XYZ file of C-alpha atoms in Angstrom:
333
model
C 16.625 -16.438 18.700
C 17.076 -13.787 15.996
C 15.033 -10.913 17.420
C 16.061 -8.492 14.672
C 14.704 -10.834 12.006
C 11.493 -11.393 13.978
C 10.959 -7.641 14.202
C 11.708 -7.192 10.502
C 8.951 -9.714 9.773
C 6.499 -8.013 12.176
C 7.103 -4.584 10.643
C 6.735 -6.092 7.168
C 3.381 -7.545 8.217
C 2.282 -4.122 9.518
C 3.319 -2.369 6.306
C 1.562 -4.943 4.130
C -1.556 -4.723 6.300
C -1.548 -0.960 5.771
C -1.198 -1.330 1.994
C -3.899 -4.008 1.846
C -6.409 -2.078 3.956
C -5.719 1.620 3.413
C -4.875 0.972 -0.229
C -8.446 0.377 -1.295
C -9.865 3.505 0.356
C -7.099 5.628 -1.185
C -7.972 3.890 -4.440
C -11.632 4.806 -4.111
C -10.681 8.502 -3.934
C -8.426 8.066 -6.970
C -11.393 6.622 -8.902
C -13.610 9.638 -8.157
C -12.807 11.422 -11.472
C -14.319 8.473 -13.374
C -17.508 8.408 -11.275
C -19.274 11.708 -11.873
C -22.634 11.098 -10.179
C -22.919 12.487 -6.666
C -24.977 9.524 -5.498
C -22.297 7.112 -6.761
C -19.619 9.027 -4.879
C -21.745 8.946 -1.734
C -22.013 5.165 -1.958
C -18.288 4.820 -2.683
C -17.412 6.760 0.455
C -19.954 4.864 2.529
C -18.246 1.566 1.624
C -15.168 2.659 3.586
C -16.642 5.109 6.103
C -16.691 2.616 9.017
C -13.114 1.389 8.503
C -10.903 3.981 6.794
C -9.431 5.626 9.920
C -8.752 2.301 11.649
C -6.793 1.153 8.590
C -4.138 3.771 9.315
C -3.301 2.032 12.596
C -0.918 -0.147 10.622
C 0.965 2.855 9.225
C 1.567 4.118 12.755
C 2.660 0.665 13.862
C 5.084 0.297 10.945
C 6.624 3.762 11.331
C 6.743 3.663 15.119
C 8.168 0.156 15.060
C 10.933 1.229 12.694
C 11.929 4.054 15.062
C 11.894 1.876 18.174
C 13.417 -1.303 16.789
C 15.708 -0.145 13.963
C 16.738 3.374 15.047
C 19.788 3.527 12.783
C 17.726 2.747 9.685
C 15.152 5.326 10.788
C 17.862 7.985 11.244
C 19.109 7.366 7.690
C 15.806 6.904 5.882
C 14.043 9.917 7.347
C 16.540 12.560 6.139
C 16.632 10.831 2.763
C 12.830 10.825 2.454
C 11.723 13.884 4.441
C 9.915 15.502 1.528
C 7.797 12.521 0.410
C 7.091 11.559 4.052
C 5.798 15.063 4.827
C 3.819 15.116 1.567
C 2.256 11.747 2.424
C 1.221 12.890 5.902
C -0.266 16.140 4.575
C -2.133 14.186 1.907
C -3.566 11.816 4.515
C -4.629 14.780 6.654
C -6.406 16.449 3.732
C -8.019 13.116 2.817
C -9.265 12.623 6.377
C -10.646 16.156 6.747
C -12.349 15.932 3.365
C -13.855 12.594 4.321
C -15.659 14.056 7.315
C -16.484 17.515 5.957
C -17.958 16.213 2.718
C -20.840 14.654 4.644
C -21.549 17.943 6.467
C -21.921 20.298 3.515
C -24.042 20.725 0.414
C -22.687 23.836 -1.304
C -18.991 22.986 -0.904
C -19.215 19.258 -1.630
C -17.248 19.721 -4.859
C -14.415 21.398 -2.954
C -14.148 18.511 -0.536
C -14.391 16.003 -3.374
C -11.341 17.661 -4.912
C -9.549 17.667 -1.575
C -10.369 13.975 -1.162
C -8.931 13.197 -4.594
C -5.810 15.371 -4.315
C -4.996 14.298 -0.750
C -5.250 10.625 -1.681
C -3.241 11.138 -4.872
C -0.428 12.902 -3.010
C -0.367 10.200 -0.301
C -0.333 7.292 -2.771
C 2.212 8.926 -5.081
C 4.498 9.725 -2.140
C 4.377 6.144 -0.902
C 5.389 4.843 -4.314
C 8.169 7.398 -4.663
C 9.589 6.308 -1.294
C 9.493 2.702 -2.467
C 11.317 3.624 -5.679
C 13.897 5.689 -3.796
C 14.713 2.707 -1.565
C 14.995 0.342 -4.520
C 17.357 2.639 -6.422
C 19.589 2.993 -3.343
C 20.274 5.618 -0.687
C 23.682 7.227 -0.299
C 25.201 6.577 3.139
C 28.555 7.657 4.580
C 29.683 6.743 8.090
C 26.225 5.426 9.028
C 24.516 8.718 8.086
C 22.631 9.918 5.019
C 25.010 11.781 2.712
C 22.847 12.429 -0.326
C 21.045 15.564 -1.460
C 17.626 16.962 -0.602
C 16.053 15.775 -3.879
C 17.878 12.470 -4.413
C 14.569 10.696 -3.808
C 13.064 12.230 -6.970
C 14.152 10.417 -10.129
C 12.263 9.141 -13.197
C 12.345 5.642 -11.700
C 11.020 6.673 -8.286
C 8.265 8.728 -9.936
C 7.364 5.718 -12.097
C 7.068 3.635 -8.914
C 4.785 6.339 -7.504
C 2.526 6.105 -10.539
C 2.542 2.298 -10.253
C 1.356 2.470 -6.632
C -1.394 4.912 -7.641
C -2.557 2.441 -10.308
C -2.342 -0.436 -7.835
C -4.477 1.391 -5.292
C -7.018 2.169 -8.010
C -7.181 -1.553 -8.763
C -7.730 -2.362 -5.079
C -10.386 0.356 -4.848
C -12.210 -0.941 -7.911
C -12.211 -4.551 -6.699
C -13.392 -3.398 -3.266
C -16.310 -1.584 -4.916
C -17.113 -4.716 -6.916
C -17.512 -6.534 -3.607
C -19.450 -3.802 -1.792
C -21.775 -2.299 -4.432
C -24.307 -3.346 -7.045
C -25.994 -2.073 -10.198
C -24.372 0.438 -12.531
C -21.740 1.423 -9.969
C -20.596 -2.184 -9.749
C -20.488 -2.522 -13.540
C -18.262 0.552 -13.828
C -16.052 -0.867 -11.083
C -15.543 -4.085 -13.037
C -14.274 -2.050 -15.995
C -12.034 0.112 -13.809
C -10.623 -2.991 -12.115
C -9.863 -4.648 -15.474
C -7.953 -1.724 -16.937
C -6.085 -0.844 -13.748
C -5.075 -4.503 -13.264
C -3.562 -4.663 -16.749
C -1.671 -1.398 -16.187
C -0.427 -2.562 -12.781
C 0.919 -5.854 -14.147
C 2.680 -3.929 -16.918
C 4.306 -1.697 -14.285
C 5.382 -4.707 -12.213
C 6.869 -6.353 -15.297
C 8.814 -3.211 -16.216
C 10.287 -2.793 -12.720
C 11.142 -6.511 -12.578
C 13.141 -6.222 -15.810
C 14.623 -2.767 -15.223
C 16.105 -3.254 -11.755
C 18.314 -6.286 -12.569
C 19.535 -4.404 -15.647
C 20.771 -1.380 -13.660
C 21.640 -3.011 -10.316
C 24.193 -5.822 -10.227
C 23.246 -6.815 -6.652
C 19.616 -7.423 -7.624
C 20.681 -9.153 -10.857
C 22.907 -11.517 -8.894
C 20.142 -12.229 -6.389
C 17.623 -13.170 -9.097
C 19.753 -14.725 -11.843
C 22.599 -16.614 -10.127
C 22.087 -20.305 -10.874
C 21.313 -22.505 -8.950
C 20.803 -20.272 -5.878
C 18.046 -18.250 -7.549
C 16.030 -21.188 -8.889
C 13.670 -21.174 -5.911
C 12.894 -17.483 -6.425
C 11.481 -18.071 -9.876
C 8.322 -19.389 -8.290
C 7.399 -15.702 -7.749
C 7.150 -14.793 -11.480
C 5.200 -17.994 -12.090
C 2.789 -17.108 -9.304
C 2.520 -13.587 -10.742
C 1.258 -15.027 -14.028
C -1.182 -17.332 -12.219
C -2.581 -14.555 -10.019
C -2.852 -12.120 -12.940
C -4.851 -14.637 -14.954
C -7.008 -15.379 -11.903
C -7.702 -11.672 -11.349
C -8.595 -10.956 -14.973
C -10.725 -14.095 -15.221
C -12.636 -13.272 -12.028
C -13.366 -9.758 -13.325
C -14.419 -11.117 -16.709
C -16.767 -13.670 -15.081
C -18.247 -10.929 -12.848
C -17.297 -12.600 -9.597
C -17.624 -10.345 -6.545
C -15.303 -11.367 -3.735
C -12.440 -13.005 -5.585
C -11.131 -10.000 -7.582
C -10.158 -8.189 -4.382
C -8.389 -11.283 -3.035
C -6.539 -11.787 -6.312
C -5.582 -8.111 -6.221
C -4.136 -8.534 -2.737
C -2.183 -11.475 -4.132
C -0.548 -9.164 -6.683
C 0.502 -6.785 -3.930
C 1.756 -9.641 -1.754
C 3.938 -10.977 -4.569
C 5.280 -7.497 -5.305
C 6.020 -7.096 -1.605
C 7.828 -10.447 -1.570
C 9.839 -9.446 -4.644
C 10.862 -6.193 -2.950
C 11.956 -8.072 0.178
C 13.955 -10.614 -1.820
C 15.663 -7.851 -3.817
C 16.952 -5.904 -0.791
C 17.419 -8.591 1.898
C 19.278 -8.495 4.276
C 19.465 -4.709 3.967
C 17.050 -2.234 5.549
C 18.854 0.617 3.823
C 19.687 -1.032 0.493
C 23.369 -1.804 -0.039
C 24.374 0.119 3.089
C 22.877 -1.053 6.396
C 21.620 -4.562 7.186
C 18.747 -5.201 9.558
C 21.188 -6.558 12.178
C 23.380 -3.448 11.944
C 20.305 -1.225 12.273
C 18.726 -3.093 15.176
C 18.421 -1.732 18.710
C 20.106 -3.629 21.588
C 18.789 -7.147 22.086
C 17.274 -6.344 25.499
C 15.213 -3.568 23.878
C 14.057 -5.931 21.123
C 12.967 -8.497 23.723
C 11.128 -5.926 25.823
C 9.274 -4.462 22.842
C 8.424 -7.915 21.551
C 6.458 -8.623 24.729
C 4.238 -5.618 23.989
C 3.851 -6.647 20.358
C 2.790 -10.170 21.335
C 0.029 -8.663 23.481
C -1.101 -5.816 21.205
C -0.970 -7.359 17.728
C -3.654 -10.010 18.407
C -5.873 -7.261 19.863
C -5.401 -5.087 16.771
C -6.106 -8.023 14.464
C -9.182 -8.918 16.525
C -10.837 -5.481 16.520
C -9.951 -4.939 12.854
C -11.476 -8.256 11.888
C -14.551 -7.580 14.035
C -15.083 -4.191 12.371
C -15.001 -5.706 8.904
C -17.312 -8.489 10.018
C -19.884 -6.077 11.438
C -19.910 -3.949 8.273
C -19.751 -6.852 5.815
C -22.044 -7.138 2.801
C -23.365 -4.665 0.254
C -23.814 -0.979 1.009
C -27.392 0.307 0.781
C -27.491 3.344 -1.563
C -30.421 4.742 0.419
C -28.617 4.867 3.758
C -25.240 6.088 4.893
C -22.809 5.655 7.746
C -23.163 9.353 8.652
C -26.980 9.465 8.435
């Protein structure tokens, strides 16, 4: 049994779960500048108030799992990405503090609104920059990071950061479509439409740019006939994009968010296909980075027990707080 591959899949599931769940509440903060009314912002925050902190469980699981299961990859990636990792954590802290303090104040609500926006922007931008830095490659010598302090910051990595910000805004808008009504919902439909178009444009650019500058990725995607099966992903991208735009145009409520998750899932699959079997692109494979097999087996026992529990309480939370949010009541009331 290939325990390293199993763990790579489990960590991928954790990371995608984080993006799918924490993405929309980061996106709601990023949409704040376009929703000026205080009552609208109150409702927006109340749509995620019962679930936002639990969503970050998956970030802890993904990061902690990487350290425990793939220690070599962790020891290379962390020095390469220290700055964006620290920025992301500080942004999440500011976002969390602002989330709670905003409900406790009247005079300083604007200050905490700004903190909510800036913290979420820094966190989302940092996540995208880390993604771009991994895609463009990390310099490794003798199984250790050998690049500079700011190698992670390039025009491409910053573009990826902006793309993730736009993607989270799309998830936030489609979440609001599902959870709100009235004028707030109508504005969310518009925000979802425009952010979806921008996100697809970003995905298309990255999909064309990377094979042009990286021969490994070009070979993976364009070597006939080995790559023929991979072309189902671009076809699905077109189908899901049309489904998302059509659902927003027809004013459907639940489907836009699901279509939006489909866009992220396809992007995630494209990222995995482009770098596999490497955890540190073009340098360290997942088997080279893996901990001893006995450690992988031991940790897998805990994962088999804990993951169903996490899925169960997460699903139960969303089930309890399903449906539309009442503008006249709040989670903190």
